[in-house]
Short mmCIF file of C-alpha atoms in Angstrom, two decimals:
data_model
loop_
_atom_site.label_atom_id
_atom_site.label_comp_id
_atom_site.label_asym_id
_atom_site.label_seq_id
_atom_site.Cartn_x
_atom_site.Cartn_y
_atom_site.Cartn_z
CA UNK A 267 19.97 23.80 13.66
CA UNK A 268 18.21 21.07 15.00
CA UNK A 269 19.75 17.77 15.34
CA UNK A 270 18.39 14.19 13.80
CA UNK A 271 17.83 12.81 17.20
CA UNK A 272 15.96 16.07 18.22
CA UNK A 273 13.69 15.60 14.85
CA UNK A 274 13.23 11.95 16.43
CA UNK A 275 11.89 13.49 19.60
CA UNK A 276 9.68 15.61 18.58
CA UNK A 277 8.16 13.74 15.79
CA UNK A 278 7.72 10.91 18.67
CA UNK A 279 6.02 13.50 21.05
CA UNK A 280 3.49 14.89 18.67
CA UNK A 281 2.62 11.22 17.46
CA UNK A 282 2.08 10.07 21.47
CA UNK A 283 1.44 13.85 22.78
CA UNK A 284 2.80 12.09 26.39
CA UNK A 285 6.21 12.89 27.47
CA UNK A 286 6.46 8.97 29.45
CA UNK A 287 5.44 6.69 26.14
CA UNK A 288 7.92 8.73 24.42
CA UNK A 289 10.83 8.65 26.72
CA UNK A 290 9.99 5.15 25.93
CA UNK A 291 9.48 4.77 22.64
CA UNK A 292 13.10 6.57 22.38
CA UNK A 293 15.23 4.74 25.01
CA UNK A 294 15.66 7.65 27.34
CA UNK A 295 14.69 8.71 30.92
CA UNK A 296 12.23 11.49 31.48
CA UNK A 297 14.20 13.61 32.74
CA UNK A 298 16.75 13.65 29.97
CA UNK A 299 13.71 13.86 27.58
CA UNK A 300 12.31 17.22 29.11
CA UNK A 301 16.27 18.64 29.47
CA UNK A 302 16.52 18.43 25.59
CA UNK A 303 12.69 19.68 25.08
CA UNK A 304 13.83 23.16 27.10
CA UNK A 305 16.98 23.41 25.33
CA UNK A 306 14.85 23.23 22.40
CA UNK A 307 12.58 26.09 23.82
CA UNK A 308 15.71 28.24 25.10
CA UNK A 309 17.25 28.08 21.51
CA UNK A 310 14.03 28.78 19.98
CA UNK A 311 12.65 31.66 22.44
CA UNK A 312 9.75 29.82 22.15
CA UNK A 313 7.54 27.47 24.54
CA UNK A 314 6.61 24.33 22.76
CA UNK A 315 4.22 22.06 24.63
CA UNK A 316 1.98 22.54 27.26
CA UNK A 317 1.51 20.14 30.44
CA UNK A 318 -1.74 18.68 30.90
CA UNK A 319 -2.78 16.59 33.58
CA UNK A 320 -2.49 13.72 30.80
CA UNK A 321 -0.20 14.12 28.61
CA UNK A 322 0.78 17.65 26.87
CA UNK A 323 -0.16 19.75 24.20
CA UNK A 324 1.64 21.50 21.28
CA UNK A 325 1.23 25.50 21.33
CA UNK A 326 1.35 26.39 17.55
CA UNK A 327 4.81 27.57 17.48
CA UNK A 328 5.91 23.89 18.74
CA UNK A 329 3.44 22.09 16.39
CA UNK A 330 5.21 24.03 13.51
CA UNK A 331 8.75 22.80 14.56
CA UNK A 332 7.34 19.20 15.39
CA UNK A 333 6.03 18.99 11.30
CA UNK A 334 8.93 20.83 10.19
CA UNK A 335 10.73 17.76 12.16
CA UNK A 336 8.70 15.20 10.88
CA UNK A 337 9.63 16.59 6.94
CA UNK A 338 13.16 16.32 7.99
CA UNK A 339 13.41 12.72 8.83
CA UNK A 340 11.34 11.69 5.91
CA UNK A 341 13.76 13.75 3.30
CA UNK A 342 16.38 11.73 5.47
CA UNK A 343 15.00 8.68 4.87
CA UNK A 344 15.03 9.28 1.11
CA UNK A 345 18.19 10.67 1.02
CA UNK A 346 19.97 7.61 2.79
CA UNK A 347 17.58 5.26 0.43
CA UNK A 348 19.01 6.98 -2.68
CA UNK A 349 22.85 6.56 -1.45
CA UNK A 350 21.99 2.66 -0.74
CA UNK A 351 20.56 2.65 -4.55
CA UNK A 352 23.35 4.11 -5.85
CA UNK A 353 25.86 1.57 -5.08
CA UNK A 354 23.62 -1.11 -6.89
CA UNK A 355 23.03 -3.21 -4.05
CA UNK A 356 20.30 -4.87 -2.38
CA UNK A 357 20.93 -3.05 1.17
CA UNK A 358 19.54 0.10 3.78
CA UNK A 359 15.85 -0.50 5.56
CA UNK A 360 12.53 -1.59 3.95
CA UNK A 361 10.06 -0.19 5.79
CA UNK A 362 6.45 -2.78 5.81
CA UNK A 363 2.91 -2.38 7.10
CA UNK A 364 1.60 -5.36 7.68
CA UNK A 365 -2.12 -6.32 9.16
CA UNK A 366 -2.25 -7.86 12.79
CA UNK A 367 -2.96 -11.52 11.25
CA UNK A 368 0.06 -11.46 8.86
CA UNK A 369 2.67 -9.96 10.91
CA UNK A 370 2.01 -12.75 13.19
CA UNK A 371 1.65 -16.15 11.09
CA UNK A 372 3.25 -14.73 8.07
CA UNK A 373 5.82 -11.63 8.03
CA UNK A 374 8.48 -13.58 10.44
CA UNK A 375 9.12 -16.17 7.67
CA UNK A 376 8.99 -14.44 5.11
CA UNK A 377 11.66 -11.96 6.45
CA UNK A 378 13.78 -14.70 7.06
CA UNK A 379 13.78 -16.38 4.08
CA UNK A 380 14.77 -13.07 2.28
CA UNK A 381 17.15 -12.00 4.51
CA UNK A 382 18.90 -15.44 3.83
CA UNK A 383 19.41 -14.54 0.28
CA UNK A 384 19.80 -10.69 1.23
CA UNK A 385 21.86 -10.18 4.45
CA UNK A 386 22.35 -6.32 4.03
CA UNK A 387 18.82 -5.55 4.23
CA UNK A 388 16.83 -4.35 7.34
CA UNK A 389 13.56 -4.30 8.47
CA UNK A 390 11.15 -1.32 9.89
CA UNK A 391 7.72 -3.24 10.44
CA UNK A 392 4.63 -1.27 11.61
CA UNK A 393 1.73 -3.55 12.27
CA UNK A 394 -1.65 -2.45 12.95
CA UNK A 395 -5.40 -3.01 10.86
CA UNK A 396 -5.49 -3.04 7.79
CA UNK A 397 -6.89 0.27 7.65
CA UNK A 398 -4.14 1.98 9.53
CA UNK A 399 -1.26 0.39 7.34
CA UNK A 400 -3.82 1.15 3.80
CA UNK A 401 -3.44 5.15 5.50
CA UNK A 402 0.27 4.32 5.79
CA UNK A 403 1.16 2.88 2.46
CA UNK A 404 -1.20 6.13 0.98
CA UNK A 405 1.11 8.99 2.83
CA UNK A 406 4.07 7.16 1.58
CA UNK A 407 5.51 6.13 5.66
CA UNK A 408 6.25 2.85 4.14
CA UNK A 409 7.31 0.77 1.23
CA UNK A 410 5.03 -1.79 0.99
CA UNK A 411 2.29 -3.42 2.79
CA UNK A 412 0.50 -6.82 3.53
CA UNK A 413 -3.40 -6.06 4.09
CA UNK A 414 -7.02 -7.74 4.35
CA UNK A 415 -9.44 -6.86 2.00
CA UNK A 416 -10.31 -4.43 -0.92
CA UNK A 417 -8.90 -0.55 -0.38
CA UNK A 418 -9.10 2.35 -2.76
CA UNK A 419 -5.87 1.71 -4.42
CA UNK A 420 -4.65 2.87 -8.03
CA UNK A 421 -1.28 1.93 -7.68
CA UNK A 422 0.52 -1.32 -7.87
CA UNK A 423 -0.62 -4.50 -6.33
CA UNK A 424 -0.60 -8.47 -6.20
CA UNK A 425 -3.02 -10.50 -4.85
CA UNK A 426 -1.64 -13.15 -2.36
CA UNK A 427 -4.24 -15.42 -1.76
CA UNK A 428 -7.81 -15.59 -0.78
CA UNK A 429 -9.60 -17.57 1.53
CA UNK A 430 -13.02 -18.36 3.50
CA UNK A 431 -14.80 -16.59 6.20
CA UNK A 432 -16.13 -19.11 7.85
CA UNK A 433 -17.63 -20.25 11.48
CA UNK A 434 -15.09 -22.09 13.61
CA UNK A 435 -16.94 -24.13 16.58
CA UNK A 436 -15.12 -26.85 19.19
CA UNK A 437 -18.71 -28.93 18.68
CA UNK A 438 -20.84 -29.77 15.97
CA UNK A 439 -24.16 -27.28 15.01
CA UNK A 440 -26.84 -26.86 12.99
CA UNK A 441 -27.16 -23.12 11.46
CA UNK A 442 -30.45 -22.90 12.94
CA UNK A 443 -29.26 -23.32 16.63
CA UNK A 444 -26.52 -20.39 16.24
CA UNK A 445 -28.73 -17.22 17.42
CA UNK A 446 -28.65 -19.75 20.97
CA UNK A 447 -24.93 -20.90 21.11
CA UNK A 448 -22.07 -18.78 22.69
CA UNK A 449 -20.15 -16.65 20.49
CA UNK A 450 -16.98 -15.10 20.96
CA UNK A 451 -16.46 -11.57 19.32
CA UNK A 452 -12.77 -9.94 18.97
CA UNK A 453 -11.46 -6.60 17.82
CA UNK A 454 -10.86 -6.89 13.92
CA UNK A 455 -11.09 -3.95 10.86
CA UNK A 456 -14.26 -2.40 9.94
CA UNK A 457 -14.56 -4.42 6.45
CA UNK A 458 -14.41 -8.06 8.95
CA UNK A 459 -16.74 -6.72 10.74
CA UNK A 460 -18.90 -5.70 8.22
CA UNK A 461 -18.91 -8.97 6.49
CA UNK A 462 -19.59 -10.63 9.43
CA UNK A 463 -22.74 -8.98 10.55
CA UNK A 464 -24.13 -8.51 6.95
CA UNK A 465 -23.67 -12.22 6.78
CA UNK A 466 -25.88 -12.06 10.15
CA UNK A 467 -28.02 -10.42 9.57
CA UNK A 468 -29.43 -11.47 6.22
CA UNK A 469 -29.66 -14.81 8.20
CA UNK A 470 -30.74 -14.12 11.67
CA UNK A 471 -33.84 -11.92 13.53
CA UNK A 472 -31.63 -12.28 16.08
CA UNK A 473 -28.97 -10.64 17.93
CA UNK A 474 -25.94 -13.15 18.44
CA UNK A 475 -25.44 -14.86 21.81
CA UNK A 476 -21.87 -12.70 22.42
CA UNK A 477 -20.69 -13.89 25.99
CA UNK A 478 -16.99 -13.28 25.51
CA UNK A 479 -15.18 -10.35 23.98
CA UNK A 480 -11.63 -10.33 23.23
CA UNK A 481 -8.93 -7.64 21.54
CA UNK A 482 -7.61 -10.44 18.86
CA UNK A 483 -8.40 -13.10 16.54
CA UNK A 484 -5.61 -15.27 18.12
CA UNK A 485 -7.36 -15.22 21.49
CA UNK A 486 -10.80 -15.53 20.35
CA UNK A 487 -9.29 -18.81 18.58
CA UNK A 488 -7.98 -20.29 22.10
CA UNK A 489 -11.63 -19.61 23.69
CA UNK A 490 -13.11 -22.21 20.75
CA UNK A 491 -9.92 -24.32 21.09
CA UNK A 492 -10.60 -24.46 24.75
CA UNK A 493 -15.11 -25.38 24.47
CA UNK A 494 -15.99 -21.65 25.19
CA UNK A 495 -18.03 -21.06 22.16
CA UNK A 496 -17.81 -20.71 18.38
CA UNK A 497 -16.71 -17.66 15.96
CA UNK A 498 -16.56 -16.11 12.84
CA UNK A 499 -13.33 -15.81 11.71
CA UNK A 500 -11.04 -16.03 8.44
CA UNK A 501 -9.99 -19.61 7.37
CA UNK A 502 -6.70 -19.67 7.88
CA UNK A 503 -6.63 -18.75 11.97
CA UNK A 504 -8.43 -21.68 12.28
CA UNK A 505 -7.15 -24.25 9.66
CA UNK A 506 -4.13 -25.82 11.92
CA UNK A 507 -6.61 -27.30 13.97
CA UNK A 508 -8.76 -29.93 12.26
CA UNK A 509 -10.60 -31.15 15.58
CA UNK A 510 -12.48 -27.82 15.27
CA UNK A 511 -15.62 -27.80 13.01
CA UNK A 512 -15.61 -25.53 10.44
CA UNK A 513 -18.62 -24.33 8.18
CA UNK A 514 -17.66 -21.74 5.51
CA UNK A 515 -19.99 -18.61 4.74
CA UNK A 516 -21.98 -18.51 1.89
CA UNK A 517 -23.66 -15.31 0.10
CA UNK A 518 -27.77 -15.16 -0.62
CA UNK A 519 -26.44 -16.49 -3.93
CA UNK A 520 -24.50 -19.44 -2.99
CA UNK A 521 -21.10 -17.79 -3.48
CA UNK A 522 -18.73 -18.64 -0.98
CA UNK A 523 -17.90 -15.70 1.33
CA UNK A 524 -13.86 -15.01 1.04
CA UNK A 525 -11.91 -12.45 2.00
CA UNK A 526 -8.27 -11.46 -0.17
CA UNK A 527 -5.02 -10.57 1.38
CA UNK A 528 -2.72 -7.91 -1.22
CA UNK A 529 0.76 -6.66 -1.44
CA UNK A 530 -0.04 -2.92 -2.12
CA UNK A 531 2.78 -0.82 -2.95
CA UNK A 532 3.63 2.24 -5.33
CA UNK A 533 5.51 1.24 -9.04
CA UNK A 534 8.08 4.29 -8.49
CA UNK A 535 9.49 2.56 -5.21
CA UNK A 536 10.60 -0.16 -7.70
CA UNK A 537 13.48 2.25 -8.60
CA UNK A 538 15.17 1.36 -5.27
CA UNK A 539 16.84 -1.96 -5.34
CA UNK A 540 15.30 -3.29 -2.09
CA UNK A 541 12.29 -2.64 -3.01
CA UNK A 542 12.34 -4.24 -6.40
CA UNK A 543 14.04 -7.69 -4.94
CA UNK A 544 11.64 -7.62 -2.02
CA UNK A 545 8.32 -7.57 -4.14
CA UNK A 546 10.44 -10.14 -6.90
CA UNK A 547 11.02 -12.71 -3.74
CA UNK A 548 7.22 -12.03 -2.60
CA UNK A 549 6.17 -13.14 -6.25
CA UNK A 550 8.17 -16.07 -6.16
CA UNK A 551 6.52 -17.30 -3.13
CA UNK A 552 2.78 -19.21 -1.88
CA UNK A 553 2.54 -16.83 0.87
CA UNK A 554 -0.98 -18.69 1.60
CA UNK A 555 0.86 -22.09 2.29
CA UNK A 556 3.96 -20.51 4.33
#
């Protein structure tokens, strides 16, 4: 019978499919990791994973066992979450998604503001775009999540706030001189970047002037902070600074161009205790102003 911390291993080496990152990911050393992998294959009579010359693959008896693994921990998970609910307490592990923005400039307060009221509880937070943690919230790996824009969602949800897309410059501009000035591009979700260069282009002939690219919004922020050009960006990345000029985006009609951060999460999780308090507290809250 396999053993929880073997379900943890495998479900960690099909999700990386590279024996270092999860040796890693786990806390062990490599070669303890590949000791328990053959034991697994000895007990079996089965090989599992094949070596490549980057990383390994799963034969098809090892990808069965590493699902079979992965439907262990979750009925795990549940199990230990319907114990906690059982007593009638607010306690056990609330697992979040959270987008890259809110993780950062959000999530840490507000996880410390309801632990204050609920010590007991603990936190799994996965972070990623929104449209990893909308994939997330849809296969049921978490309890709730924090996410940018509008998904496909027919379950429960609260909108948190909503605010402006707008260009963020370290010098003043007209709109007319943009397709000349230095812009800064970052990595963001398809639906920012979408906004942004349908906003472009129903403005511009031109391409934009990109001369720096960066992974995240928070860097491409220090670039304008620092004269290195301007960017389009979400209001509230650039708010804390008001030395920076800022020049919302409007649509062909005049509408303001805004973008709306949710609390997605499924109405039968509000059975479990933690669940219920932690979307009661969220309610309770201006998670815009935090």
């Amino acid at each position: 019978m396999l053993k929880y911390q073997n379900w943890e291993m495998l479900d960690a080496l099909y999700a990386t499919g590279n024996i270092t990152q999860t040796a890693k990911r786990l806390f062990l050393s490599q070669p303890t990791l590949t000791t328990r992998i053959k034991s697994l294959e000895d007990y079996y009579g089965v090989q599992l994973i094949i070596r490549k010359q980057r990383g390994i693959t799963f034969t098809p008896e090892g990808e069965e066992l590493a699902l079979h693994a992965r439907k262990m921990l979750r009925e795990q998970i549940n199990i230990e979450e319907k114990l906690n609910n059982m007593k009638q307490q607010v306690a056990g592990t609330l697992r979040v998604g959270v987008s890259n923005f809110f993780a950062l400039n959000k999530m840490p307060k507000i996880l410390r503001l309801f632990k204050q009221t609920y010590p007991n509880v603990e936190f799994q937070v996965v972070t990623g775009w929104s449209s990893d943690i909308h994939r997330r919230i849809l296969n049921h790996d978490i309890h709730i999540c924090f996410i940018k824009g509008d998904y496909n969602w027919n379950d429960e949800k609260e909108l948190l706030y909503e605010e402006e897309v707008c260009i963020a410059s370290p010098w003043e501009f007209n709109w007319s001189e943009l397709p000349k000035l230095p812009r800064i591009d970052y990595r963001t979700d398809g639906k920012m970047k979408s906004i942004a260069d349908n906003w472009w282009y129903s403005n511009y002939k031109e391409h934009p002037n990109i001369n720096i690219q960066v992974n995240q919004v928070e860097t491409a922020k220090e670039m304008i902070i620092n004269n290195l050009g301007y960017a389009i960006m979400a209001n509230l990345v650039v708010r804390p600074y008001p030395h920076l000029i800022i020049k919302n985006l409007h649509q062909p009609t005049g509408e303001l161009i805004t973008r709306k951060t949710w609390m997605y999460y499924h109405e039968n999780s509000l059975q479990m205790n933690i669940v219920k308090a932690f979307v009661q507290f969220i309610k309770t809250l201006d998670v815009k102003d935090l």
